[in-house]
Short mmCIF file of C-alpha atoms and ligand atoms in Angstrom, two decimals:
data_model
loop_
_atom_site.label_atom_id
_atom_site.label_comp_id
_atom_site.label_asym_id
_atom_site.label_seq_id
_atom_site.Cartn_x
_atom_site.Cartn_y
_atom_site.Cartn_z
CA MET B 1 -14.21 8.47 -3.40
CA ASP B 2 -15.16 7.03 -0.01
CA ARG B 3 -18.26 5.32 -1.40
CA VAL B 4 -16.23 3.82 -4.25
CA ARG B 5 -13.55 2.60 -1.83
CA ALA B 6 -16.19 1.07 0.44
CA GLN B 7 -17.74 -0.75 -2.51
CA TYR B 8 -14.44 -2.34 -3.56
CA GLU B 9 -13.57 -3.23 0.05
CA ALA B 10 -16.82 -5.18 0.19
CA HIS B 11 -16.73 -6.50 -3.41
CA PRO B 12 -13.18 -6.71 -4.82
CA TYR B 13 -13.44 -6.80 -8.61
CA PRO B 14 -13.15 -8.92 -10.62
CA ALA B 15 -13.64 -11.91 -8.31
CA ARG B 16 -10.39 -13.92 -8.39
CA ASP B 17 -9.03 -16.92 -6.50
CA PRO B 18 -5.22 -16.90 -6.05
CA LYS B 19 -5.27 -20.73 -6.29
CA ASP B 20 -6.17 -20.38 -9.99
CA GLU B 21 -2.69 -18.98 -10.70
CA ALA B 22 -1.46 -22.58 -10.76
CA LYS B 23 -3.86 -23.27 -13.65
CA ARG B 24 -3.70 -20.28 -15.96
CA LEU B 25 -2.47 -16.76 -16.59
CA VAL B 26 -5.35 -14.33 -17.13
CA THR B 27 -4.48 -12.29 -20.22
CA GLY B 28 -6.42 -9.48 -21.86
CA SER B 29 -6.41 -5.91 -23.12
CA PRO B 30 -5.08 -3.39 -22.45
CA SER B 31 -1.57 -4.21 -21.21
CA HIS B 32 -0.71 -7.44 -22.98
CA LEU B 33 3.02 -6.96 -23.56
CA LEU B 34 2.72 -7.67 -27.30
CA GLU B 35 0.20 -4.82 -27.56
CA ILE B 36 2.33 -2.44 -25.51
CA ASP B 37 5.30 -3.16 -27.75
CA HIS B 38 3.33 -2.94 -31.01
CA TYR B 39 1.21 0.15 -30.29
CA LEU B 40 3.41 2.22 -28.02
CA PHE B 41 7.00 1.30 -28.92
CA ALA B 42 6.70 0.57 -32.66
CA GLY B 43 7.39 -3.12 -31.96
CA ALA B 44 11.00 -2.26 -31.21
CA ARG B 45 11.32 -1.90 -27.44
CA ASP B 46 14.48 -3.45 -26.05
CA TRP B 47 13.16 -5.48 -23.11
CA SER B 48 16.63 -5.97 -21.68
CA ARG B 49 16.35 -2.30 -20.62
CA PRO B 50 14.52 -1.39 -17.38
CA PHE B 51 10.78 -0.88 -17.70
CA ARG B 52 8.57 0.85 -15.14
CA ALA B 53 4.80 0.40 -15.25
CA LEU B 54 1.94 1.69 -13.13
CA VAL B 55 -1.33 -0.19 -12.82
CA ALA B 56 -3.69 2.50 -11.64
CA GLY B 57 -6.75 1.00 -9.95
CA GLY B 58 -5.20 -2.48 -10.08
CA GLY B 59 -8.21 -4.22 -8.52
CA THR B 60 -7.64 -7.92 -7.85
CA GLY B 61 -4.53 -7.88 -10.01
CA ASP B 62 -5.29 -9.02 -13.57
CA ALA B 63 -3.12 -6.50 -15.43
CA THR B 64 -0.46 -6.42 -12.72
CA ILE B 65 -0.01 -10.19 -12.76
CA MET B 66 -0.12 -10.44 -16.57
CA LEU B 67 2.46 -7.68 -16.99
CA ALA B 68 4.76 -8.90 -14.23
CA GLN B 69 4.66 -12.48 -15.53
CA GLN B 70 5.24 -11.51 -19.17
CA LEU B 71 8.13 -9.20 -18.22
CA ALA B 72 9.63 -11.87 -15.95
CA ASP B 73 9.41 -14.40 -18.81
CA LEU B 74 11.47 -12.00 -20.94
CA GLY B 75 13.98 -11.40 -18.16
CA CYS B 76 13.19 -7.68 -18.24
CA PRO B 77 14.44 -5.68 -15.24
CA ALA B 78 10.98 -4.30 -14.51
CA GLU B 79 9.14 -2.60 -11.71
CA ILE B 80 5.36 -2.72 -11.70
CA VAL B 81 3.61 -0.44 -9.25
CA TYR B 82 0.12 -1.63 -8.30
CA LEU B 83 -2.07 1.15 -6.91
CA ASP B 84 -5.65 0.84 -5.66
CA LEU B 85 -7.94 2.40 -3.06
CA SER B 86 -9.14 -0.99 -1.84
CA GLU B 87 -7.05 -3.00 0.62
CA ALA B 88 -9.25 -6.06 0.15
CA SER B 89 -8.48 -6.00 -3.59
CA ARG B 90 -4.78 -5.50 -2.90
CA ARG B 91 -4.67 -8.56 -0.62
CA ILE B 92 -6.02 -10.75 -3.44
CA ALA B 93 -3.56 -9.27 -5.94
CA GLU B 94 -0.69 -9.81 -3.47
CA ALA B 95 -1.68 -13.42 -2.91
CA ARG B 96 -1.75 -14.00 -6.67
CA ALA B 97 1.72 -12.47 -7.05
CA ALA B 98 3.01 -14.64 -4.19
CA LYS B 99 1.68 -17.80 -5.86
CA ARG B 100 3.70 -16.90 -8.95
CA LYS B 101 6.72 -15.71 -6.98
CA LEU B 102 6.66 -12.41 -8.84
CA ALA B 103 9.10 -10.11 -7.09
CA SER B 104 8.88 -7.13 -9.46
CA ILE B 105 5.61 -5.72 -8.06
CA VAL B 106 5.41 -2.87 -5.57
CA PHE B 107 1.97 -2.78 -3.91
CA ARG B 108 0.50 0.54 -2.79
CA THR B 109 -2.86 1.51 -1.35
CA GLY B 110 -4.04 4.97 -2.37
CA SER B 111 -5.66 7.11 -5.02
CA LEU B 112 -4.46 7.42 -8.58
CA LEU B 113 -4.87 11.16 -8.10
CA ASP B 114 -1.55 10.88 -6.25
CA ALA B 115 0.16 8.98 -9.09
CA PRO B 116 2.62 11.84 -9.79
CA ASP B 117 4.18 11.18 -6.35
CA LEU B 118 5.22 7.71 -7.53
CA GLY B 119 7.76 8.85 -10.13
CA SER B 120 7.74 8.48 -13.87
CA PHE B 121 6.42 5.48 -15.79
CA ASP B 122 7.09 4.03 -19.25
CA TYR B 123 3.61 2.57 -19.27
CA ILE B 124 0.39 3.14 -17.34
CA ASP B 125 -2.58 0.77 -17.27
CA CYS B 126 -5.93 2.16 -16.19
CA CYS B 127 -8.60 -0.39 -16.94
CA GLY B 128 -12.17 0.21 -15.87
CA VAL B 129 -11.29 2.87 -13.31
CA LEU B 130 -11.51 6.46 -14.63
CA HIS B 131 -15.26 6.18 -15.21
CA HIS B 132 -15.66 5.59 -11.46
CA LEU B 133 -13.97 8.86 -10.50
CA GLU B 134 -15.90 11.97 -9.53
CA ASP B 135 -13.72 13.84 -11.98
CA PRO B 136 -12.29 11.50 -14.64
CA ASP B 137 -10.47 14.42 -16.29
CA ALA B 138 -8.54 15.10 -13.10
CA GLY B 139 -7.71 11.38 -12.83
CA LEU B 140 -6.38 11.24 -16.37
CA ARG B 141 -4.37 14.43 -15.87
CA ALA B 142 -2.75 12.87 -12.78
CA LEU B 143 -1.77 9.82 -14.83
CA VAL B 144 -0.37 11.94 -17.64
CA ALA B 145 1.73 13.82 -15.08
CA ALA B 146 3.30 10.47 -14.14
CA LEU B 147 3.91 9.38 -17.74
CA ALA B 148 7.44 9.46 -19.19
CA PRO B 149 7.75 11.75 -22.25
CA ASP B 150 7.91 8.77 -24.63
CA GLY B 151 5.65 6.55 -22.52
CA GLY B 152 2.20 5.25 -23.32
CA ILE B 153 -1.02 4.51 -21.60
CA GLY B 154 -3.63 1.75 -22.02
CA ILE B 155 -7.17 2.52 -20.93
CA MET B 156 -10.55 0.84 -20.73
CA LEU B 157 -13.67 2.95 -20.32
CA TYR B 158 -17.30 1.91 -20.42
CA GLY B 159 -19.03 2.34 -23.78
CA ALA B 160 -22.32 4.23 -23.72
CA LEU B 161 -24.20 2.41 -26.48
CA GLY B 162 -23.35 -1.14 -25.44
CA ARG B 163 -24.50 -0.35 -21.92
CA THR B 164 -27.97 0.60 -23.09
CA GLY B 165 -30.34 -0.19 -20.24
CA VAL B 166 -27.73 -0.09 -17.45
CA TYR B 167 -28.31 3.46 -16.27
CA PRO B 168 -32.12 3.26 -16.04
CA MET B 169 -31.59 0.08 -13.98
CA GLN B 170 -29.10 1.86 -11.71
CA SER B 171 -31.55 4.71 -11.31
CA MET B 172 -34.40 2.38 -10.30
CA LEU B 173 -32.19 0.51 -7.84
CA ARG B 174 -31.02 3.77 -6.30
CA ALA B 175 -34.65 4.89 -5.93
CA LEU B 176 -35.35 1.71 -3.94
CA GLY B 177 -32.12 1.89 -1.92
CA ALA B 178 -31.66 -1.66 -3.22
CA ASP B 179 -29.19 -4.27 -2.00
CA LEU B 180 -28.12 -7.36 -3.93
CA ALA B 181 -31.24 -9.32 -3.01
CA LEU B 182 -33.64 -6.58 -4.12
CA ALA B 183 -31.60 -6.05 -7.29
CA ARG B 184 -32.03 -9.75 -8.12
CA ARG B 185 -35.78 -9.48 -7.52
CA LEU B 186 -36.07 -6.52 -9.88
CA LEU B 187 -33.96 -8.31 -12.49
CA SER B 188 -36.31 -11.26 -12.53
CA ALA B 189 -39.36 -8.98 -12.64
CA LEU B 190 -38.36 -6.81 -15.61
CA PRO B 191 -41.02 -6.48 -18.30
CA GLU B 192 -40.09 -7.74 -21.77
CA SER B 193 -39.94 -4.18 -23.05
CA ASN B 194 -37.15 -3.16 -20.65
CA TRP B 195 -33.92 -2.18 -22.43
CA PHE B 196 -31.69 -3.92 -19.89
CA ARG B 197 -33.62 -7.14 -20.38
CA ARG B 198 -33.45 -6.66 -24.15
CA ASN B 199 -29.71 -5.95 -24.25
CA PRO B 200 -28.04 -9.30 -24.99
CA PHE B 201 -24.51 -7.95 -24.52
CA LEU B 202 -24.68 -7.46 -20.76
CA GLY B 203 -23.79 -10.48 -18.68
CA ASP B 204 -21.60 -9.37 -15.76
CA HIS B 205 -24.56 -9.52 -13.37
CA LEU B 206 -24.98 -13.22 -14.13
CA GLN B 207 -21.42 -14.15 -13.06
CA ASN B 208 -21.29 -13.44 -9.33
CA ASP B 209 -22.13 -10.85 -6.63
CA ALA B 210 -19.14 -8.68 -7.51
CA GLY B 211 -20.27 -8.59 -11.16
CA LEU B 212 -23.85 -7.70 -10.27
CA TYR B 213 -22.71 -5.05 -7.84
CA ASP B 214 -20.25 -3.54 -10.30
CA LEU B 215 -22.81 -3.37 -13.12
CA LEU B 216 -25.95 -2.27 -11.35
CA LEU B 217 -25.26 -1.06 -7.83
CA HIS B 218 -22.13 0.94 -8.43
CA ALA B 219 -21.59 3.96 -6.21
CA GLN B 220 -20.42 5.94 -9.22
CA ASP B 221 -19.98 5.28 -12.90
CA ARG B 222 -20.50 6.80 -16.30
CA ALA B 223 -20.01 5.67 -19.87
CA TYR B 224 -18.38 7.25 -22.93
CA THR B 225 -19.04 7.44 -26.64
CA VAL B 226 -16.13 7.43 -29.09
CA PRO B 227 -16.29 11.22 -29.65
CA GLU B 228 -16.36 11.74 -25.88
CA ILE B 229 -13.17 9.70 -25.55
CA TYR B 230 -11.39 11.76 -28.21
CA ALA B 231 -12.44 14.90 -26.34
CA LEU B 232 -11.30 13.47 -22.98
CA LEU B 233 -7.88 12.63 -24.45
CA GLU B 234 -7.52 16.03 -26.05
CA ARG B 235 -8.21 17.77 -22.74
CA ALA B 236 -5.45 15.64 -21.16
CA ASP B 237 -2.96 16.44 -23.96
CA LEU B 238 -2.99 12.85 -25.18
CA ARG B 239 -3.51 11.43 -28.65
CA LEU B 240 -5.10 8.09 -29.41
CA VAL B 241 -2.88 5.64 -31.28
CA ALA B 242 -5.14 2.58 -31.46
CA TRP B 243 -8.50 1.12 -30.60
CA ILE B 244 -8.63 -2.53 -29.60
CA GLU B 245 -9.67 -4.53 -31.57
CA PRO B 246 -8.94 -2.21 -34.51
CA ALA B 247 -11.42 -3.89 -36.89
CA ARG B 248 -14.31 -3.19 -34.55
CA TYR B 249 -13.71 0.55 -35.03
CA GLU B 250 -13.86 0.38 -38.85
CA PRO B 251 -17.36 0.67 -40.37
CA GLU B 252 -16.32 -1.53 -43.29
CA SER B 253 -16.00 -4.48 -40.93
CA TYR B 254 -19.78 -4.46 -40.61
CA LEU B 255 -20.82 -3.43 -44.12
CA ALA B 256 -21.10 -5.41 -47.35
CA ASP B 257 -22.78 -2.71 -49.47
CA PRO B 258 -20.01 -1.27 -51.72
CA VAL B 259 -21.56 2.21 -51.84
CA LEU B 260 -21.68 2.43 -48.04
CA ARG B 261 -18.18 0.98 -47.76
CA ARG B 262 -16.77 3.63 -50.07
CA ALA B 263 -18.64 6.41 -48.28
CA THR B 264 -17.47 5.37 -44.82
CA ALA B 265 -13.90 4.70 -45.99
CA ALA B 266 -13.75 8.36 -47.06
CA LEU B 267 -14.42 9.60 -43.52
CA ALA B 268 -11.61 10.79 -41.23
CA PRO B 269 -10.32 8.13 -38.76
CA GLN B 270 -12.11 9.71 -35.77
CA ASP B 271 -15.39 9.85 -37.68
CA ARG B 272 -14.98 6.25 -38.85
CA ALA B 273 -14.54 5.07 -35.26
CA ALA B 274 -17.61 7.05 -34.14
CA PHE B 275 -19.59 5.63 -37.08
CA ALA B 276 -18.51 2.09 -36.23
CA GLU B 277 -19.67 2.53 -32.63
CA ASN B 278 -23.10 3.72 -33.78
CA LEU B 279 -23.29 0.97 -36.36
CA SER B 280 -22.25 -1.88 -34.08
CA GLY B 281 -24.36 -0.83 -31.12
CA SER B 282 -22.71 -3.46 -28.90
CA MET B 283 -19.55 -1.75 -27.65
CA LYS B 284 -19.99 -1.88 -23.89
CA SER B 285 -16.39 -0.97 -23.26
CA HIS B 286 -13.68 0.86 -25.16
CA VAL B 287 -10.05 -0.25 -24.94
CA PHE B 288 -7.44 2.03 -26.43
CA TYR B 289 -3.82 3.15 -26.30
CA ALA B 290 -2.68 6.76 -26.17
CA VAL B 291 0.56 8.72 -25.99
CA ARG B 292 1.34 12.34 -25.21
CA ALA B 293 0.08 14.68 -27.92
CA ALA B 294 3.52 16.30 -27.78
CA ASN B 295 5.20 13.00 -28.70
CA PRO B 296 5.46 13.25 -32.47
CA ALA B 297 7.16 9.88 -32.99
CA PRO B 298 5.17 7.17 -34.77
CA THR B 299 4.62 4.65 -31.98
CA VAL B 300 2.63 1.99 -33.84
CA ALA B 301 4.50 -0.82 -35.58
CA THR B 302 4.02 -0.83 -39.35
CA PHE B 303 4.00 -3.72 -41.77
CA SER B 304 7.23 -4.47 -43.60
CA LEU B 305 8.83 -7.67 -44.81
CA ASP B 306 11.47 -7.25 -42.10
CA ALA B 307 8.86 -7.26 -39.33
CA VAL B 308 8.38 -10.38 -37.23
CA PRO B 309 4.71 -11.37 -36.97
CA VAL B 310 3.56 -12.84 -33.65
CA LEU B 311 0.26 -14.62 -33.22
CA ARG B 312 -1.70 -14.09 -30.09
CA GLU B 313 -4.08 -16.63 -28.57
CA LEU B 314 -4.32 -18.33 -31.91
CA ASP B 315 -3.05 -21.66 -33.17
CA GLY B 316 -1.66 -20.68 -36.58
CA SER B 317 -1.08 -24.30 -37.63
CA ALA B 318 -4.65 -25.31 -36.81
CA LEU B 319 -6.01 -22.32 -38.71
CA ALA B 320 -3.69 -23.17 -41.62
CA ARG B 321 -4.88 -26.81 -41.68
CA ASN B 322 -8.51 -25.75 -42.02
CA PHE B 323 -7.78 -22.96 -44.48
CA ARG B 324 -8.99 -23.33 -48.07
CA PRO B 325 -7.92 -20.57 -50.51
CA GLY B 326 -10.96 -18.52 -51.50
CA THR B 327 -12.80 -19.06 -48.22
CA ASN B 328 -13.30 -16.18 -45.83
CA LEU B 329 -12.44 -16.05 -42.17
CA SER B 330 -15.49 -15.86 -39.94
CA ALA B 331 -14.98 -13.65 -36.90
CA ASP B 332 -17.20 -12.39 -34.12
CA LEU B 333 -17.09 -8.60 -33.84
CA GLY B 334 -19.02 -7.93 -30.66
CA GLY B 335 -22.01 -10.01 -31.72
CA HIS B 336 -21.73 -9.35 -35.44
CA ARG B 337 -20.47 -12.27 -37.50
CA ALA B 338 -18.04 -10.78 -39.98
CA SER B 339 -16.73 -12.61 -43.01
CA LEU B 340 -13.21 -11.44 -43.74
CA PRO B 341 -11.26 -12.26 -46.90
CA LEU B 342 -7.89 -13.98 -46.57
CA PRO B 343 -5.23 -14.07 -49.30
CA PRO B 344 -4.43 -17.41 -50.97
CA LEU B 345 -1.09 -17.69 -49.13
CA ALA B 346 -2.71 -17.17 -45.70
CA GLY B 347 -2.46 -20.84 -44.71
CA ALA B 348 1.18 -21.18 -45.73
CA ILE B 349 2.17 -17.99 -43.92
CA LEU B 350 0.19 -18.72 -40.74
CA GLU B 351 1.74 -22.16 -40.53
CA ARG B 352 5.23 -20.64 -40.52
CA ILE B 353 4.71 -17.88 -37.98
CA ASP B 354 6.69 -18.76 -34.88
CA GLY B 355 7.32 -15.35 -33.30
CA ARG B 356 10.95 -15.38 -34.47
CA ARG B 357 10.87 -15.48 -38.27
CA SER B 358 10.30 -12.28 -40.22
CA PHE B 359 7.89 -12.14 -43.16
CA ALA B 360 10.99 -12.09 -45.41
CA GLU B 361 12.26 -15.32 -43.85
CA ILE B 362 8.84 -16.87 -44.27
CA GLU B 363 8.85 -15.79 -47.92
CA ALA B 364 12.27 -17.41 -48.41
CA SER B 365 10.89 -20.73 -47.14
CA LEU B 366 8.06 -20.74 -49.72
CA PRO B 367 7.99 -21.27 -53.49
CA PRO B 368 8.45 -17.85 -55.14
CA ALA B 369 5.26 -15.76 -55.39
CA LYS B 370 5.34 -12.38 -57.13
CA ASP B 371 2.83 -10.79 -54.80
CA PHE B 372 4.03 -12.28 -51.50
CA ALA B 373 4.39 -8.85 -49.84
CA ALA B 374 0.85 -7.79 -50.80
CA GLN B 375 -0.60 -11.09 -49.56
CA ALA B 376 1.37 -10.98 -46.32
CA GLU B 377 0.19 -7.42 -45.72
CA ALA B 378 -3.43 -8.33 -46.44
CA LEU B 379 -3.18 -11.22 -43.95
CA TYR B 380 -1.57 -8.90 -41.41
CA ARG B 381 -4.34 -6.28 -41.81
CA THR B 382 -7.08 -8.86 -41.22
CA MET B 383 -5.42 -10.63 -38.30
CA ASN B 384 -4.20 -7.43 -36.65
CA GLY B 385 -7.72 -6.00 -36.97
CA LEU B 386 -8.87 -8.90 -34.80
CA ASN B 387 -5.96 -8.31 -32.40
CA ARG B 388 -4.52 -11.73 -33.23
CA MET B 389 -1.34 -10.65 -35.01
CA LEU B 390 1.14 -8.10 -33.71
CA LEU B 391 4.54 -7.10 -34.98
CA ARG B 392 8.04 -6.88 -33.63
CA ALA B 393 10.64 -4.90 -35.46
CA ARG B 394 13.53 -7.11 -36.57
CA ALA B 395 16.26 -5.34 -34.63
CA GLY B 396 14.37 -5.28 -31.33
CA SER B 397 12.96 -8.78 -31.53
CA ARG B 398 13.68 -11.30 -28.87
C1 SAM X 1 -13.76 -2.21 -11.86
S1 SAM X 1 -12.36 -2.34 -10.87
C2 SAM X 1 -11.13 -2.66 -12.10
C3 SAM X 1 -9.93 -3.36 -11.56
C4 SAM X 1 -8.82 -3.65 -12.58
N1 SAM X 1 -8.29 -2.47 -13.20
C5 SAM X 1 -9.30 -4.62 -13.64
O1 SAM X 1 -9.52 -4.18 -14.78
O2 SAM X 1 -9.44 -5.81 -13.35
C6 SAM X 1 -12.02 -0.67 -10.41
C7 SAM X 1 -10.90 -0.53 -9.38
O3 SAM X 1 -10.51 0.84 -9.32
C8 SAM X 1 -10.25 1.17 -7.98
N2 SAM X 1 -10.37 2.63 -7.87
C9 SAM X 1 -11.47 3.39 -8.02
N3 SAM X 1 -11.17 4.69 -7.86
C10 SAM X 1 -9.83 4.75 -7.62
C11 SAM X 1 -8.91 5.79 -7.38
N4 SAM X 1 -9.30 7.07 -7.33
N5 SAM X 1 -7.61 5.48 -7.18
C12 SAM X 1 -7.19 4.20 -7.20
N6 SAM X 1 -8.03 3.17 -7.42
C13 SAM X 1 -9.33 3.42 -7.62
C14 SAM X 1 -11.26 0.38 -7.20
O4 SAM X 1 -10.91 0.22 -5.85
C15 SAM X 1 -11.30 -0.93 -7.99
O5 SAM X 1 -10.41 -1.88 -7.47
#
């Protein structure tokens, strides 16, 4: 743990400048509030009720700031506990919070192994951290011990296949006792046959020192396959409720051959996700949500005409303007260009989504169509698969 702490004291990650808070809110997954609501609270959480979140290994503050800002925007009486080993990272996160005048954050320096001492949390974020622990299982168990019975957790772990080439590089750099300068030399001297050089999905080392250090000179890291993540969760008495983006974990997103599509569709969900990872080859990280295995309640929002669709980082009107019935939506799935069918009413529905109207209200504003529900659901499946459409239950909507 000391080596990991020392690394993040020297290279807080990711590199962030508090001044940028004036320009933009960094959003992402896990821990976008729309995702938390949709995947962990069935789209129905009442945000006027208190909400307590832990950001375990908060780094320079991305998830902490996103969560605190989104909860403040909703007027939610929230407390967000930021926890990290690195004081240098904490100082950056604190400066970002100060720029935004976010008062709901409690900053703590320490190990997530001590999370149970911090009370009980409705939500825990742990993004890019567990794979740096000596014993990730112990880390996850500590987080589960701090999770409320009906709470949920959002995790990011490195993906083994997408990081092809990283570990041989780390091994070579360790053998040389390399620093940043020597690492750069080796990077520019790699033969064409080297897997790291041949892997087009790795770019963190090109961004800045912190990125290079984190990718190639890390004191400790490991990566997971999909089956390894299911096993990790099972050992921690958790069950996975969603992969983000869902479509990337479905083999059919990558396959046009009808025989293969039928064969893969017949697999169990866990086997489909594992198949999709092997098929895609580019998953360098896995983002997912999980709840306690003992929590039997369905926590993922389901499509119904009463649900309120919300678009995320997408201009529905612009998409609607360019939409021609019969044309497919082109989407990038981790380097694979997928062509996804949209129903004829997609444009009309997208244009009317405002985060307040339910599908039923959208239907009422359109000329009658017998199969509106089927078309709305098809649109929802495609857009949700890309993590661009999430649902709020009618009663709990804001
Ligand atoms: C790759 S950074 C990720 C930061 C942040 N979660 C994000 O996604 O932007 C990993 C962070 O985990 C912290 N960390 C590593 N081991 C930890 C532990 N046992 N307890 C608390 N924080 C830890 C490091 O100090 C570092 O800030």
